[in-house]
Tab-separated table of C-alpha atoms in Angstrom:
chain	number	residue	atom	x	y	z
A	1	MET	CA	0.780	-9.513	9.675
A	2	GLU	CA	1.555	-7.822	6.367
A	3	VAL	CA	4.835	-7.637	4.492
A	4	GLY	CA	6.081	-4.981	2.104
A	5	ASP	CA	9.188	-3.850	0.312
A	6	ASP	CA	9.234	-0.092	0.856
A	7	ILE	CA	7.565	2.160	3.400
A	8	GLY	CA	8.600	5.251	1.476
A	9	THR	CA	6.359	4.969	-1.603
A	10	ILE	CA	3.362	6.896	-0.274
A	11	TRP	CA	2.365	10.536	0.120
A	12	LYS	CA	5.296	12.295	1.759
A	13	LYS	CA	3.530	14.978	3.774
A	14	ASP	CA	0.666	15.418	6.200
A	15	LEU	CA	-2.416	16.382	4.233
A	16	PRO	CA	-5.958	17.287	5.361
A	17	LEU	CA	-8.491	14.644	4.360
A	18	GLU	CA	-10.702	17.152	2.555
A	19	GLU	CA	-7.775	18.515	0.551
A	20	TYR	CA	-6.854	15.037	-0.641
A	21	ASP	CA	-10.505	14.389	-1.534
A	22	ARG	CA	-10.328	17.389	-3.852
A	23	TYR	CA	-7.215	15.983	-5.553
A	24	LEU	CA	-9.147	12.786	-6.249
A	25	ALA	CA	-12.093	14.707	-7.667
A	26	LYS	CA	-9.792	16.612	-10.047
A	27	VAL	CA	-8.157	13.523	-11.573
A	28	LYS	CA	-11.276	11.348	-11.732
A	29	PRO	CA	-12.771	12.756	-15.003
A	30	GLY	CA	-9.571	12.201	-16.977
A	31	ILE	CA	-9.223	8.631	-15.746
A	32	GLU	CA	-12.852	7.821	-16.494
A	33	ALA	CA	-12.565	9.315	-19.992
A	34	TYR	CA	-9.511	7.212	-20.819
A	35	THR	CA	-10.622	3.932	-19.223
A	36	ASP	CA	-14.393	4.091	-19.954
A	37	ARG	CA	-14.903	3.198	-16.303
A	38	ILE	CA	-17.217	4.951	-13.893
A	39	PHE	CA	-15.962	5.262	-10.314
A	40	GLU	CA	-18.479	5.686	-7.522
A	41	PHE	CA	-16.364	8.236	-5.654
A	42	ASN	CA	-17.816	11.756	-5.554
A	43	LEU	CA	-17.283	14.707	-3.239
A	44	ARG	CA	-21.032	14.758	-2.586
A	45	ASN	CA	-21.053	11.170	-1.336
A	46	GLN	CA	-21.819	10.319	2.262
A	47	ARG	CA	-19.237	8.748	4.543
A	48	VAL	CA	-19.353	4.939	4.536
A	49	LEU	CA	-21.181	3.278	7.405
A	50	GLY	CA	-19.016	2.284	10.338
A	51	SER	CA	-15.550	3.673	10.890
A	52	THR	CA	-12.605	3.176	8.579
A	53	PHE	CA	-10.468	4.352	11.513
A	54	PRO	CA	-12.202	2.866	14.603
A	55	LEU	CA	-10.384	4.831	17.326
A	56	SER	CA	-10.874	8.162	15.577
A	57	LYS	CA	-14.381	7.253	14.340
A	58	ILE	CA	-13.527	8.640	10.912
A	59	SER	CA	-14.669	7.095	7.627
A	60	LEU	CA	-13.802	7.661	3.983
A	61	LEU	CA	-16.359	8.842	1.445
A	62	LYS	CA	-18.362	6.165	-0.318
A	63	GLY	CA	-16.323	4.825	-3.236
A	64	GLN	CA	-13.159	6.626	-2.120
A	65	TYR	CA	-11.265	3.566	-0.939
A	66	GLU	CA	-11.852	1.699	-4.213
A	67	PHE	CA	-10.695	4.709	-6.229
A	68	MET	CA	-7.598	5.142	-4.067
A	69	VAL	CA	-6.697	1.465	-4.530
A	70	TYR	CA	-6.998	1.888	-8.304
A	71	LEU	CA	-4.771	4.963	-8.196
A	72	ARG	CA	-2.246	3.245	-5.919
A	73	HIS	CA	-1.785	0.418	-8.420
A	74	HIS	CA	-1.275	2.867	-11.274
A	75	GLY	CA	1.291	5.166	-9.704
A	76	PHE	CA	-0.757	8.106	-8.403
A	77	PRO	CA	0.381	9.276	-4.933
A	78	THR	CA	-1.971	8.086	-2.202
A	79	PRO	CA	-1.773	7.851	1.589
A	80	LEU	CA	-2.253	4.091	1.279
A	81	LEU	CA	0.688	1.898	2.134
A	82	ASP	CA	0.595	-1.185	-0.080
A	83	TRP	CA	1.467	-4.518	1.545
A	84	SER	CA	1.176	-8.140	0.503
A	85	ARG	CA	-0.169	-11.001	2.571
A	86	SER	CA	2.385	-13.179	0.774
A	87	LEU	CA	5.973	-13.157	2.004
A	88	TYR	CA	7.128	-14.363	-1.418
A	89	VAL	CA	5.373	-11.608	-3.351
A	90	ALA	CA	6.814	-8.993	-1.005
A	91	LEU	CA	10.253	-10.557	-1.384
A	92	PHE	CA	9.979	-10.263	-5.167
A	93	PHE	CA	9.238	-6.543	-4.964
A	94	ALA	CA	12.066	-6.043	-2.477
A	95	CYS	CA	14.570	-7.747	-4.778
A	96	SER	CA	13.409	-6.649	-8.227
A	97	GLY	CA	14.099	-3.398	-10.009
A	98	GLN	CA	17.341	-2.828	-8.141
A	99	ASP	CA	20.029	-1.609	-10.530
A	100	HIS	CA	22.308	-0.336	-7.779
A	101	GLN	CA	24.645	-2.352	-5.573
A	102	ASP	CA	23.045	-1.426	-2.263
A	103	ASP	CA	21.201	-3.843	-0.023
A	104	SER	CA	17.398	-4.030	-0.140
A	105	ALA	CA	14.913	-4.182	2.713
A	106	LEU	CA	11.762	-6.130	3.509
A	107	TYR	CA	9.325	-4.786	6.110
A	108	MET	CA	6.840	-6.696	8.252
A	109	TYR	CA	3.937	-4.851	9.869
A	110	VAL	CA	2.052	-6.267	12.861
A	111	GLU	CA	-1.057	-4.293	13.785
A	112	HIS	CA	-1.240	-5.625	17.346
A	113	LEU	CA	-0.069	-8.566	19.445
A	114	GLY	CA	-3.498	-9.952	20.303
A	115	PHE	CA	-4.472	-7.352	22.892
A	116	GLY	CA	-6.441	-5.115	20.514
A	117	LYS	CA	-5.522	-1.493	19.853
A	118	GLY	CA	-5.819	1.591	21.973
A	119	GLY	CA	-5.090	5.277	21.832
A	120	MET	CA	-6.610	8.723	22.056
A	121	ALA	CA	-8.861	10.151	19.366
A	122	GLY	CA	-6.845	12.600	17.316
A	123	SER	CA	-3.499	10.940	17.947
A	124	PRO	CA	-1.928	9.135	14.962
A	125	GLU	CA	-3.880	5.978	14.133
A	126	ILE	CA	-3.017	3.285	11.604
A	127	ALA	CA	-5.896	1.202	10.259
A	128	THR	CA	-5.709	-1.943	8.160
A	129	LEU	CA	-8.299	-1.530	5.418
A	130	ASP	CA	-10.582	-4.196	3.987
A	131	GLN	CA	-8.787	-6.543	1.597
A	132	TYR	CA	-12.039	-7.371	-0.217
A	133	VAL	CA	-12.493	-4.390	-2.462
A	134	THR	CA	-13.522	-3.853	-6.075
A	135	ALA	CA	-10.111	-3.303	-7.608
A	136	HIS	CA	-7.744	-3.962	-10.475
A	137	LYS	CA	-6.875	-7.636	-10.891
A	138	ARG	CA	-3.346	-6.872	-9.671
A	139	HIS	CA	-4.830	-6.332	-6.219
A	140	PHE	CA	-5.821	-9.996	-6.060
A	141	ILE	CA	-2.860	-11.433	-7.950
A	142	GLN	CA	-0.410	-9.655	-5.632
A	143	GLN	CA	-2.488	-10.489	-2.513
A	144	SER	CA	-2.520	-6.818	-1.663
A	145	ALA	CA	-3.515	-5.257	1.630
A	146	TYR	CA	-3.440	-1.590	2.605
A	147	THR	CA	-2.936	0.561	5.645
A	148	ALA	CA	-3.480	4.279	6.125
A	149	CYS	CA	-2.661	6.626	8.981
A	150	ILE	CA	-4.711	9.614	10.143
A	151	GLY	CA	-4.643	12.016	13.057
A	152	LYS	CA	-5.286	15.622	13.958
A	153	SER	CA	-2.858	18.330	12.909
A	154	ASN	CA	-3.684	21.977	13.651
A	155	ASP	CA	-7.279	20.927	14.399
A	156	ASP	CA	-7.668	19.319	10.956
A	157	TRP	CA	-8.055	15.590	10.369
A	158	CYS	CA	-5.115	14.680	8.158
A	159	PHE	CA	-3.531	11.732	6.467
A	160	LEU	CA	-0.251	11.313	8.352
A	161	GLN	CA	2.953	9.426	7.724
A	162	HIS	CA	2.878	5.935	9.185
A	163	GLU	CA	6.038	6.466	11.201
A	164	SER	CA	4.166	8.876	13.479
A	165	ALA	CA	2.079	5.999	14.870
A	166	MET	CA	4.650	3.219	15.025
A	167	GLY	CA	5.356	1.361	18.263
A	168	GLY	CA	2.453	2.631	20.337
A	169	LEU	CA	1.288	1.454	23.772
A	170	ILE	CA	4.612	0.112	24.989
A	171	ASP	CA	5.348	-1.513	21.651
A	172	ARG	CA	2.216	-3.683	21.719
A	173	GLN	CA	0.751	-2.332	18.492
A	174	ASP	CA	1.802	-1.007	15.095
A	175	LYS	CA	5.105	-2.856	15.141
A	176	LEU	CA	7.395	-2.634	12.135
A	177	GLU	CA	10.270	-5.038	11.591
A	178	LYS	CA	12.930	-4.474	8.944
A	179	PHE	CA	14.886	-7.289	7.297
A	180	VAL	CA	17.930	-6.390	5.222
A	181	ILE	CA	18.507	-8.377	2.034
A	182	PRO	CA	22.156	-8.367	0.916
A	183	ALA	CA	22.568	-7.202	-2.674
A	184	SER	CA	24.609	-10.329	-3.404
A	185	LEU	CA	21.552	-12.527	-2.737
A	186	ARG	CA	18.929	-10.648	-4.734
A	187	ARG	CA	19.451	-12.452	-8.038
A	188	SER	CA	19.488	-15.841	-6.343
A	189	PHE	CA	16.218	-15.053	-4.569
A	190	LEU	CA	14.628	-13.851	-7.811
A	191	ARG	CA	15.584	-17.078	-9.586
A	192	GLN	CA	14.047	-19.157	-6.805
A	193	LEU	CA	10.900	-17.034	-6.908
A	194	ASP	CA	10.731	-17.382	-10.702
A	195	ALA	CA	10.805	-21.163	-10.253
A	196	MET	CA	7.687	-20.693	-8.072
A	197	ASN	CA	6.085	-18.605	-10.882
A	198	ILE	CA	6.483	-15.395	-8.916
A	199	ASN	CA	7.883	-12.931	-11.422
A	200	SER	CA	7.017	-9.647	-13.116
A	201	PHE	CA	4.699	-11.283	-15.653
A	202	SER	CA	2.702	-13.362	-13.170
A	203	LEU	CA	2.241	-10.326	-10.911
A	204	PHE	CA	1.470	-7.667	-13.565
A	205	GLY	CA	0.316	-9.563	-16.662
A	206	THR	CA	1.375	-6.923	-19.200
A	207	GLU	CA	3.519	-7.067	-22.339
A	208	GLU	CA	6.175	-4.986	-20.593
A	209	SER	CA	6.286	-7.389	-17.666
A	210	LEU	CA	6.523	-10.358	-20.049
A	211	VAL	CA	9.583	-8.793	-21.689
A	212	GLN	CA	11.090	-8.071	-18.258
A	213	MET	CA	10.616	-11.688	-17.226
A	214	LEU	CA	12.193	-13.015	-20.429
A	215	ALA	CA	15.113	-10.593	-20.148
A	216	PHE	CA	15.760	-11.722	-16.596
A	217	ARG	CA	15.712	-15.383	-17.610
A	218	GLU	CA	17.818	-15.103	-20.753
A	219	ILE	CA	20.208	-12.186	-20.264
A	220	ASN	CA	20.933	-11.611	-16.586
A	221	ASP	CA	23.522	-13.894	-15.063
């Protein structure tokens, strides 16, 4: 079971895997130049051993997953959907950053109900990716986990939107539950989470997040 605050923060369209690989290759030099980091991902790399997507028997390129996780945590569009294994961390993200008066939502994803997963190769498939990955420290602080969805579209293997695979096999797999959080309760929840040391600073560890935490404590009523 994974929990998240927004299922709409990923790539918005179906995209062939090879086309997305080329996007990654284009942005990699600039990121490496700025960060002085070297990422293993390369278009010439082999596919990783085993199958990232077991039913489809498709794998990512070596180093691709780690690079995508880095990009996901720094705002670059990826097909990864970012979840947390912690209900409280997910609740923080659902309640924070909301300047409007509308209700928020918390989502819970259940990959299967104990019967394993099934389906036809080429049909939309969601895979939960390995949580143990070389990544930014935020990945571990936020107890992050990731899912991605692939399938065939016009004979090309593509990253697909998760909704295309939801509720398969008579609702025994890829279940998504939505919990509405009334806007009137958000601030109360955030104060309780802050008392548990779950706040912007503990989850991001930057100067900006420190200022956000202090502003919430001292200014917001």
